[in-house]
mmCIF file with all atom_site columns, C-alpha atoms in Angstrom:
data_model
loop_
_atom_site.group_PDB
_atom_site.id
_atom_site.type_symbol
_atom_site.label_atom_id
_atom_site.label_alt_id
_atom_site.label_comp_id
_atom_site.label_asym_id
_atom_site.label_entity_id
_atom_site.label_seq_id
_atom_site.pdbx_PDB_ins_code
_atom_site.Cartn_x
_atom_site.Cartn_y
_atom_site.Cartn_z
_atom_site.occupancy
_atom_site.B_iso_or_equiv
_atom_site.pdbx_formal_charge
_atom_site.auth_seq_id
_atom_site.auth_comp_id
_atom_site.auth_asym_id
_atom_site.auth_atom_id
_atom_site.pdbx_PDB_model_num
ATOM 1   C CA . MET A 1 1   ? -9.925  -118.001 183.987 1.00 46.00 ? 215 MET A CA 1
ATOM 2   C CA . ASN A 1 2   ? -10.980 -114.457 184.678 1.00 47.00 ? 216 ASN A CA 1
ATOM 3   C CA . GLU A 1 3   ? -13.762 -115.060 187.195 1.00 65.00 ? 217 GLU A CA 1
ATOM 4   C CA . GLY A 1 4   ? -16.264 -112.280 186.907 1.00 83.00 ? 218 GLY A CA 1
ATOM 5   C CA . LEU A 1 5   ? -17.040 -108.763 187.852 1.00 94.00 ? 219 LEU A CA 1
ATOM 6   C CA . ILE A 1 6   ? -15.745 -108.605 191.438 1.00 95.00 ? 220 ILE A CA 1
ATOM 7   C CA . PRO A 1 7   ? -12.184 -109.747 190.675 1.00 96.00 ? 221 PRO A CA 1
ATOM 8   C CA . ARG A 1 8   ? -12.054 -107.327 187.720 1.00 97.00 ? 222 ARG A CA 1
ATOM 9   C CA . ARG A 1 9   ? -13.127 -104.449 189.960 1.00 97.00 ? 223 ARG A CA 1
ATOM 10  C CA . TYR A 1 10  ? -10.441 -105.256 192.509 1.00 97.00 ? 224 TYR A CA 1
ATOM 11  C CA . ALA A 1 11  ? -7.888  -105.643 189.713 1.00 97.00 ? 225 ALA A CA 1
ATOM 12  C CA . LYS A 1 12  ? -8.869  -102.320 188.163 1.00 97.00 ? 226 LYS A CA 1
ATOM 13  C CA . ALA A 1 13  ? -8.596  -100.510 191.492 1.00 97.00 ? 227 ALA A CA 1
ATOM 14  C CA . LEU A 1 14  ? -5.261  -102.220 192.153 1.00 98.00 ? 228 LEU A CA 1
ATOM 15  C CA . TYR A 1 15  ? -3.946  -101.283 188.714 1.00 98.00 ? 229 TYR A CA 1
ATOM 16  C CA . GLU A 1 16  ? -4.968  -97.656  189.079 1.00 98.00 ? 230 GLU A CA 1
ATOM 17  C CA . TYR A 1 17  ? -3.495  -97.445  192.579 1.00 98.00 ? 231 TYR A CA 1
ATOM 18  C CA . ALA A 1 18  ? -0.251  -99.145  191.547 1.00 98.00 ? 232 ALA A CA 1
ATOM 19  C CA . ALA A 1 19  ? 0.030   -96.954  188.433 1.00 97.00 ? 233 ALA A CA 1
ATOM 20  C CA . SER A 1 20  ? -0.420  -93.804  190.505 1.00 98.00 ? 234 SER A CA 1
ATOM 21  C CA . LEU A 1 21  ? 2.611   -94.886  192.544 1.00 97.00 ? 235 LEU A CA 1
ATOM 22  C CA . GLY A 1 22  ? 4.621   -96.158  189.563 1.00 97.00 ? 236 GLY A CA 1
ATOM 23  C CA . LYS A 1 23  ? 4.466   -99.726  190.891 1.00 97.00 ? 237 LYS A CA 1
ATOM 24  C CA . GLU A 1 24  ? 2.263   -101.334 188.226 1.00 97.00 ? 238 GLU A CA 1
ATOM 25  C CA . GLU A 1 25  ? 5.115   -103.372 186.727 1.00 97.00 ? 239 GLU A CA 1
ATOM 26  C CA . ARG A 1 26  ? 6.173   -104.741 190.124 1.00 98.00 ? 240 ARG A CA 1
ATOM 27  C CA . ILE A 1 27  ? 2.570   -105.701 190.904 1.00 98.00 ? 241 ILE A CA 1
ATOM 28  C CA . TYR A 1 28  ? 2.306   -107.301 187.452 1.00 98.00 ? 242 TYR A CA 1
ATOM 29  C CA . ASP A 1 29  ? 5.314   -109.502 188.207 1.00 98.00 ? 243 ASP A CA 1
ATOM 30  C CA . MET A 1 30  ? 3.790   -110.430 191.558 1.00 98.00 ? 244 MET A CA 1
ATOM 31  C CA . MET A 1 31  ? 0.422   -111.236 189.972 1.00 98.00 ? 245 MET A CA 1
ATOM 32  C CA . LYS A 1 32  ? 2.161   -113.499 187.435 1.00 97.00 ? 246 LYS A CA 1
ATOM 33  C CA . ASN A 1 33  ? 3.899   -115.275 190.308 1.00 98.00 ? 247 ASN A CA 1
ATOM 34  C CA . LEU A 1 34  ? 0.612   -115.579 192.165 1.00 98.00 ? 248 LEU A CA 1
ATOM 35  C CA . SER A 1 35  ? -1.386  -116.954 189.236 1.00 96.00 ? 249 SER A CA 1
ATOM 36  C CA . GLY A 1 36  ? 1.467   -119.368 188.483 1.00 96.00 ? 250 GLY A CA 1
ATOM 37  C CA . ALA A 1 37  ? 1.409   -120.561 192.087 1.00 97.00 ? 251 ALA A CA 1
ATOM 38  C CA . PHE A 1 38  ? -2.332  -121.224 191.832 1.00 97.00 ? 252 PHE A CA 1
ATOM 39  C CA . GLU A 1 39  ? -1.679  -123.291 188.704 1.00 95.00 ? 253 GLU A CA 1
ATOM 40  C CA . THR A 1 40  ? 1.092   -125.404 190.196 1.00 96.00 ? 254 THR A CA 1
ATOM 41  C CA . MET A 1 41  ? -0.290  -125.674 193.748 1.00 96.00 ? 255 MET A CA 1
ATOM 42  C CA . PRO A 1 42  ? -4.088  -126.050 193.772 1.00 92.00 ? 256 PRO A CA 1
ATOM 43  C CA . GLN A 1 43  ? -4.021  -126.534 197.551 1.00 95.00 ? 257 GLN A CA 1
ATOM 44  C CA . ILE A 1 44  ? -3.559  -122.750 197.876 1.00 96.00 ? 258 ILE A CA 1
ATOM 45  C CA . ARG A 1 45  ? -7.151  -122.274 196.745 1.00 94.00 ? 259 ARG A CA 1
ATOM 46  C CA . LYS A 1 46  ? -8.335  -124.756 199.377 1.00 95.00 ? 260 LYS A CA 1
ATOM 47  C CA . ALA A 1 47  ? -6.394  -123.008 202.127 1.00 95.00 ? 261 ALA A CA 1
ATOM 48  C CA . LEU A 1 48  ? -7.841  -119.610 201.180 1.00 96.00 ? 262 LEU A CA 1
ATOM 49  C CA . ALA A 1 49  ? -11.395 -120.956 201.138 1.00 94.00 ? 263 ALA A CA 1
ATOM 50  C CA . ASN A 1 50  ? -10.987 -122.731 204.492 1.00 94.00 ? 264 ASN A CA 1
ATOM 51  C CA . PRO A 1 51  ? -12.697 -120.694 207.255 1.00 94.00 ? 265 PRO A CA 1
ATOM 52  C CA . PHE A 1 52  ? -10.494 -122.323 209.900 1.00 95.00 ? 266 PHE A CA 1
ATOM 53  C CA . VAL A 1 53  ? -7.273  -120.937 208.416 1.00 96.00 ? 267 VAL A CA 1
ATOM 54  C CA . ASP A 1 54  ? -6.350  -117.662 210.112 1.00 96.00 ? 268 ASP A CA 1
ATOM 55  C CA . ALA A 1 55  ? -6.427  -114.510 207.968 1.00 96.00 ? 269 ALA A CA 1
ATOM 56  C CA . GLY A 1 56  ? -2.809  -113.792 208.886 1.00 96.00 ? 270 GLY A CA 1
ATOM 57  C CA . ASP A 1 57  ? -1.805  -117.188 207.539 1.00 97.00 ? 271 ASP A CA 1
ATOM 58  C CA . LYS A 1 58  ? -3.757  -116.549 204.344 1.00 97.00 ? 272 LYS A CA 1
ATOM 59  C CA . LYS A 1 59  ? -1.894  -113.269 203.898 1.00 97.00 ? 273 LYS A CA 1
ATOM 60  C CA . LYS A 1 60  ? 1.423   -115.067 204.384 1.00 97.00 ? 274 LYS A CA 1
ATOM 61  C CA . VAL A 1 61  ? 0.476   -117.730 201.825 1.00 97.00 ? 275 VAL A CA 1
ATOM 62  C CA . LEU A 1 62  ? -0.450  -115.112 199.231 1.00 97.00 ? 276 LEU A CA 1
ATOM 63  C CA . ALA A 1 63  ? 2.593   -112.948 199.953 1.00 97.00 ? 277 ALA A CA 1
ATOM 64  C CA . THR A 1 64  ? 4.919   -115.934 199.639 1.00 97.00 ? 278 THR A CA 1
ATOM 65  C CA . ALA A 1 65  ? 3.235   -117.148 196.450 1.00 97.00 ? 279 ALA A CA 1
ATOM 66  C CA . ALA A 1 66  ? 3.491   -113.673 194.916 1.00 97.00 ? 280 ALA A CA 1
ATOM 67  C CA . GLY A 1 67  ? 7.122   -113.232 195.939 1.00 97.00 ? 281 GLY A CA 1
ATOM 68  C CA . ALA A 1 68  ? 6.373   -110.184 198.053 1.00 96.00 ? 282 ALA A CA 1
ATOM 69  C CA . VAL A 1 69  ? 9.121   -108.473 200.000 1.00 95.00 ? 283 VAL A CA 1
ATOM 70  C CA . GLU A 1 70  ? 8.851   -106.142 202.960 1.00 93.00 ? 284 GLU A CA 1
ATOM 71  C CA . ASP A 1 71  ? 8.626   -102.907 200.952 1.00 93.00 ? 285 ASP A CA 1
ATOM 72  C CA . ASP A 1 72  ? 5.772   -104.131 198.692 1.00 96.00 ? 286 ASP A CA 1
ATOM 73  C CA . THR A 1 73  ? 3.237   -101.887 200.390 1.00 97.00 ? 287 THR A CA 1
ATOM 74  C CA . VAL A 1 74  ? 0.822   -101.866 197.438 1.00 97.00 ? 288 VAL A CA 1
ATOM 75  C CA . PHE A 1 75  ? 0.479   -105.638 197.660 1.00 98.00 ? 289 PHE A CA 1
ATOM 76  C CA . ALA A 1 76  ? 0.258   -105.486 201.451 1.00 97.00 ? 290 ALA A CA 1
ATOM 77  C CA . ASN A 1 77  ? -2.589  -102.991 201.095 1.00 97.00 ? 291 ASN A CA 1
ATOM 78  C CA . LEU A 1 78  ? -4.355  -105.369 198.708 1.00 98.00 ? 292 LEU A CA 1
ATOM 79  C CA . LEU A 1 79  ? -4.029  -108.188 201.241 1.00 97.00 ? 293 LEU A CA 1
ATOM 80  C CA . SER A 1 80  ? -5.464  -105.970 203.969 1.00 97.00 ? 294 SER A CA 1
ATOM 81  C CA . LEU A 1 81  ? -8.383  -105.053 201.734 1.00 97.00 ? 295 LEU A CA 1
ATOM 82  C CA . LEU A 1 82  ? -9.032  -108.707 200.888 1.00 97.00 ? 296 LEU A CA 1
ATOM 83  C CA . ASP A 1 83  ? -8.917  -109.507 204.596 1.00 97.00 ? 297 ASP A CA 1
ATOM 84  C CA . SER A 1 84  ? -11.332 -106.765 205.629 1.00 97.00 ? 298 SER A CA 1
ATOM 85  C CA . ASN A 1 85  ? -13.780 -107.733 202.853 1.00 96.00 ? 299 ASN A CA 1
ATOM 86  C CA . ARG A 1 86  ? -13.291 -111.499 203.296 1.00 94.00 ? 300 ARG A CA 1
ATOM 87  C CA . ARG A 1 87  ? -12.310 -111.941 199.643 1.00 96.00 ? 301 ARG A CA 1
ATOM 88  C CA . PHE A 1 88  ? -9.181  -114.102 199.888 1.00 97.00 ? 302 PHE A CA 1
ATOM 89  C CA . ASP A 1 89  ? -10.908 -116.713 197.757 1.00 94.00 ? 303 ASP A CA 1
ATOM 90  C CA . MET A 1 90  ? -10.905 -114.264 194.830 1.00 96.00 ? 304 MET A CA 1
ATOM 91  C CA . ALA A 1 91  ? -7.139  -113.753 194.800 1.00 97.00 ? 305 ALA A CA 1
ATOM 92  C CA . GLN A 1 92  ? -6.577  -115.933 191.735 1.00 96.00 ? 306 GLN A CA 1
ATOM 93  C CA . GLY A 1 93  ? -9.264  -114.140 189.730 1.00 96.00 ? 307 GLY A CA 1
ATOM 94  C CA . ILE A 1 94  ? -7.854  -110.775 190.776 1.00 97.00 ? 308 ILE A CA 1
ATOM 95  C CA . ALA A 1 95  ? -4.356  -111.819 189.721 1.00 97.00 ? 309 ALA A CA 1
ATOM 96  C CA . LEU A 1 96  ? -5.553  -112.999 186.306 1.00 96.00 ? 310 LEU A CA 1
ATOM 97  C CA . ALA A 1 97  ? -7.681  -109.897 185.741 1.00 97.00 ? 311 ALA A CA 1
ATOM 98  C CA . TYR A 1 98  ? -4.752  -107.645 186.719 1.00 98.00 ? 312 TYR A CA 1
ATOM 99  C CA . GLU A 1 99  ? -2.499  -109.455 184.243 1.00 97.00 ? 313 GLU A CA 1
ATOM 100 C CA . ASP A 1 100 ? -5.075  -108.903 181.489 1.00 95.00 ? 314 ASP A CA 1
ATOM 101 C CA . MET A 1 101 ? -5.387  -105.199 182.308 1.00 97.00 ? 315 MET A CA 1
ATOM 102 C CA . TYR A 1 102 ? -1.644  -104.657 182.465 1.00 97.00 ? 316 TYR A CA 1
ATOM 103 C CA . ARG A 1 103 ? -1.039  -106.462 179.168 1.00 96.00 ? 317 ARG A CA 1
ATOM 104 C CA . SER A 1 104 ? -3.823  -104.520 177.492 1.00 94.00 ? 318 SER A CA 1
ATOM 105 C CA . ALA A 1 105 ? -2.502  -101.181 178.795 1.00 95.00 ? 319 ALA A CA 1
ATOM 106 C CA . LYS A 1 106 ? 1.088   -101.952 177.800 1.00 95.00 ? 320 LYS A CA 1
ATOM 107 C CA . GLY A 1 107 ? 0.366   -103.631 174.436 1.00 93.00 ? 321 GLY A CA 1
ATOM 108 C CA . ILE A 1 108 ? 1.734   -107.023 175.483 1.00 95.00 ? 322 ILE A CA 1
ATOM 109 C CA . LYS A 1 109 ? 0.692   -110.158 173.603 1.00 94.00 ? 323 LYS A CA 1
ATOM 110 C CA . ILE A 1 110 ? 1.151   -113.681 174.923 1.00 94.00 ? 324 ILE A CA 1
ATOM 111 C CA . VAL A 1 111 ? 2.812   -115.929 172.372 1.00 96.00 ? 325 VAL A CA 1
ATOM 112 C CA . LYS A 1 112 ? 2.942   -119.682 172.917 1.00 96.00 ? 326 LYS A CA 1
ATOM 113 C CA . VAL A 1 113 ? 5.034   -121.816 170.599 1.00 96.00 ? 327 VAL A CA 1
ATOM 114 C CA . GLN A 1 114 ? 4.967   -125.605 170.628 1.00 96.00 ? 328 GLN A CA 1
ATOM 115 C CA . THR A 1 115 ? 7.435   -127.675 168.666 1.00 95.00 ? 329 THR A CA 1
ATOM 116 C CA . ALA A 1 116 ? 7.870   -131.393 168.192 1.00 93.00 ? 330 ALA A CA 1
ATOM 117 C CA . SER A 1 117 ? 11.483  -131.176 169.392 1.00 94.00 ? 331 SER A CA 1
ATOM 118 C CA . PRO A 1 118 ? 13.589  -128.446 170.993 1.00 94.00 ? 332 PRO A CA 1
ATOM 119 C CA . LEU A 1 119 ? 14.361  -125.587 168.622 1.00 92.00 ? 333 LEU A CA 1
ATOM 120 C CA . ASP A 1 120 ? 17.861  -124.614 167.606 1.00 93.00 ? 334 ASP A CA 1
ATOM 121 C CA . PRO A 1 121 ? 18.566  -121.200 169.237 1.00 95.00 ? 335 PRO A CA 1
ATOM 122 C CA . ALA A 1 122 ? 19.199  -119.515 165.855 1.00 96.00 ? 336 ALA A CA 1
ATOM 123 C CA . LEU A 1 123 ? 15.926  -120.887 164.461 1.00 93.00 ? 337 LEU A CA 1
ATOM 124 C CA . GLU A 1 124 ? 14.063  -119.807 167.590 1.00 93.00 ? 338 GLU A CA 1
ATOM 125 C CA . GLN A 1 125 ? 15.445  -116.252 167.250 1.00 95.00 ? 339 GLN A CA 1
ATOM 126 C CA . ARG A 1 126 ? 14.307  -116.206 163.614 1.00 94.00 ? 340 ARG A CA 1
ATOM 127 C CA . LEU A 1 127 ? 10.840  -117.387 164.619 1.00 91.00 ? 341 LEU A CA 1
ATOM 128 C CA . LYS A 1 128 ? 10.638  -114.714 167.348 1.00 92.00 ? 342 LYS A CA 1
ATOM 129 C CA . LYS A 1 129 ? 11.575  -112.054 164.793 1.00 92.00 ? 343 LYS A CA 1
ATOM 130 C CA . ILE A 1 130 ? 8.850   -113.209 162.388 1.00 91.00 ? 344 ILE A CA 1
ATOM 131 C CA . ILE A 1 131 ? 6.261   -113.253 165.187 1.00 91.00 ? 345 ILE A CA 1
ATOM 132 C CA . ALA A 1 132 ? 7.331   -109.780 166.377 1.00 91.00 ? 346 ALA A CA 1
ATOM 133 C CA . GLU A 1 133 ? 6.826   -108.428 162.836 1.00 91.00 ? 347 GLU A CA 1
ATOM 134 C CA . HIS A 1 134 ? 3.348   -109.962 162.802 1.00 88.00 ? 348 HIS A CA 1
ATOM 135 C CA . LEU A 1 135 ? 2.477   -108.232 166.089 1.00 87.00 ? 349 LEU A CA 1
ATOM 136 C CA . HIS A 1 136 ? 3.085   -104.786 164.520 1.00 84.00 ? 350 HIS A CA 1
ATOM 137 C CA . GLY A 1 137 ? 5.097   -103.306 167.370 1.00 78.00 ? 351 GLY A CA 1
ATOM 138 C CA . ASP A 1 138 ? 3.331   -104.930 170.298 1.00 84.00 ? 352 ASP A CA 1
ATOM 139 C CA . THR A 1 139 ? 5.561   -106.473 172.924 1.00 91.00 ? 353 THR A CA 1
ATOM 140 C CA . MET A 1 140 ? 5.375   -110.223 173.375 1.00 94.00 ? 354 MET A CA 1
ATOM 141 C CA . GLU A 1 141 ? 5.678   -112.589 176.287 1.00 94.00 ? 355 GLU A CA 1
ATOM 142 C CA . TYR A 1 142 ? 7.128   -115.617 174.573 1.00 95.00 ? 356 TYR A CA 1
ATOM 143 C CA . THR A 1 143 ? 6.963   -119.157 175.894 1.00 94.00 ? 357 THR A CA 1
ATOM 144 C CA . ALA A 1 144 ? 8.104   -122.274 174.110 1.00 95.00 ? 358 ALA A CA 1
ATOM 145 C CA . SER A 1 145 ? 7.359   -125.884 174.910 1.00 96.00 ? 359 SER A CA 1
ATOM 146 C CA . VAL A 1 146 ? 7.975   -129.269 173.348 1.00 96.00 ? 360 VAL A CA 1
ATOM 147 C CA . ASN A 1 147 ? 5.048   -131.504 172.362 1.00 95.00 ? 361 ASN A CA 1
ATOM 148 C CA . PRO A 1 148 ? 6.165   -134.748 170.681 1.00 94.00 ? 362 PRO A CA 1
ATOM 149 C CA . ASP A 1 149 ? 2.548   -135.416 169.609 1.00 94.00 ? 363 ASP A CA 1
ATOM 150 C CA . LEU A 1 150 ? 3.044   -132.801 166.874 1.00 94.00 ? 364 LEU A CA 1
ATOM 151 C CA . ILE A 1 151 ? 5.342   -135.343 165.154 1.00 93.00 ? 365 ILE A CA 1
ATOM 152 C CA . GLY A 1 152 ? 7.133   -132.488 163.366 1.00 92.00 ? 366 GLY A CA 1
ATOM 153 C CA . GLY A 1 153 ? 6.705   -128.767 162.764 1.00 90.00 ? 367 GLY A CA 1
ATOM 154 C CA . PHE A 1 154 ? 5.256   -126.265 165.225 1.00 92.00 ? 368 PHE A CA 1
ATOM 155 C CA . THR A 1 155 ? 2.220   -124.325 166.409 1.00 95.00 ? 369 THR A CA 1
ATOM 156 C CA . VAL A 1 156 ? 2.092   -120.639 167.321 1.00 95.00 ? 370 VAL A CA 1
ATOM 157 C CA . GLN A 1 157 ? -0.755  -119.165 169.341 1.00 96.00 ? 371 GLN A CA 1
ATOM 158 C CA . THR A 1 158 ? -1.235  -115.512 170.171 1.00 92.00 ? 372 THR A CA 1
ATOM 159 C CA . GLY A 1 159 ? -4.578  -114.287 171.426 1.00 85.00 ? 373 GLY A CA 1
ATOM 160 C CA . ASN A 1 160 ? -7.286  -115.754 169.212 1.00 89.00 ? 374 ASN A CA 1
ATOM 161 C CA . GLU A 1 161 ? -4.893  -116.524 166.365 1.00 91.00 ? 375 GLU A CA 1
ATOM 162 C CA . ARG A 1 162 ? -3.379  -119.957 165.909 1.00 93.00 ? 376 ARG A CA 1
ATOM 163 C CA . LEU A 1 163 ? -0.956  -121.124 163.247 1.00 92.00 ? 377 LEU A CA 1
ATOM 164 C CA . ASP A 1 164 ? -0.663  -124.907 163.083 1.00 94.00 ? 378 ASP A CA 1
ATOM 165 C CA . ALA A 1 165 ? 2.235   -125.985 160.879 1.00 92.00 ? 379 ALA A CA 1
ATOM 166 C CA . SER A 1 166 ? 2.605   -129.423 162.458 1.00 93.00 ? 380 SER A CA 1
ATOM 167 C CA . VAL A 1 167 ? 2.837   -132.795 160.769 1.00 93.00 ? 381 VAL A CA 1
ATOM 168 C CA . ALA A 1 168 ? 0.035   -134.044 163.029 1.00 92.00 ? 382 ALA A CA 1
ATOM 169 C CA . ASN A 1 169 ? -2.264  -131.316 161.662 1.00 92.00 ? 383 ASN A CA 1
ATOM 170 C CA . GLU A 1 170 ? -1.284  -132.121 158.067 1.00 91.00 ? 384 GLU A CA 1
ATOM 171 C CA . LEU A 1 171 ? -2.094  -135.792 158.663 1.00 92.00 ? 385 LEU A CA 1
ATOM 172 C CA . LYS A 1 172 ? -5.422  -134.828 160.197 1.00 92.00 ? 386 LYS A CA 1
ATOM 173 C CA . GLN A 1 173 ? -6.292  -132.629 157.201 1.00 92.00 ? 387 GLN A CA 1
ATOM 174 C CA . LEU A 1 174 ? -5.297  -135.409 154.794 1.00 91.00 ? 388 LEU A CA 1
ATOM 175 C CA . ARG A 1 175 ? -7.478  -137.877 156.688 1.00 91.00 ? 389 ARG A CA 1
ATOM 176 C CA . LEU A 1 176 ? -10.459 -135.494 156.606 1.00 91.00 ? 390 LEU A CA 1
ATOM 177 C CA . ASN A 1 177 ? -9.985  -134.951 152.865 1.00 90.00 ? 391 ASN A CA 1
ATOM 178 C CA . LEU A 1 178 ? -9.906  -138.697 152.225 1.00 90.00 ? 392 LEU A CA 1
ATOM 179 C CA . ILE A 1 179 ? -13.018 -139.285 154.349 1.00 91.00 ? 393 ILE A CA 1
ATOM 180 C CA . SER A 1 180 ? -14.989 -136.530 152.584 1.00 86.00 ? 394 SER A CA 1
ATOM 181 C CA . LYS A 1 181 ? -14.416 -138.066 149.122 1.00 76.00 ? 395 LYS A CA 1
#
């Protein structure tokens, strides 16, 4: 959900500013916290868009959601810029665009694994190793979740690539083959 040109411009300026101060990784962590907060608490978006909520309160909401501490001056400067330009409502788009830029610059790939049941730790380590080899040296941000609808097996998604080795997919393919005959 990267929402257009304006959030990307803010994110680019933020990334360049943070990188010049050696703070790009800290801001990346804060942007992940912020985008996660938008996902889990949609009322944040409503509060930021509400003209009756004071700008100071909006700054506090965003700082809390991002996990900002007192010495996070780069983030504080971003909040001041958003305040002066009345762009608080674009905070989520800025966070997502910043994450994209940081990952692209650092060669980080998002890897999402779904399994029908929780993986044995040894098997999960083996799977991570296989995925890392496939990424040819890129770093990965790995997340795993359980989806009983898969019936058995797993799915792996990274970028535009998706490997579906689930029983549910096999049954679907079998059904399609039987229908086409």
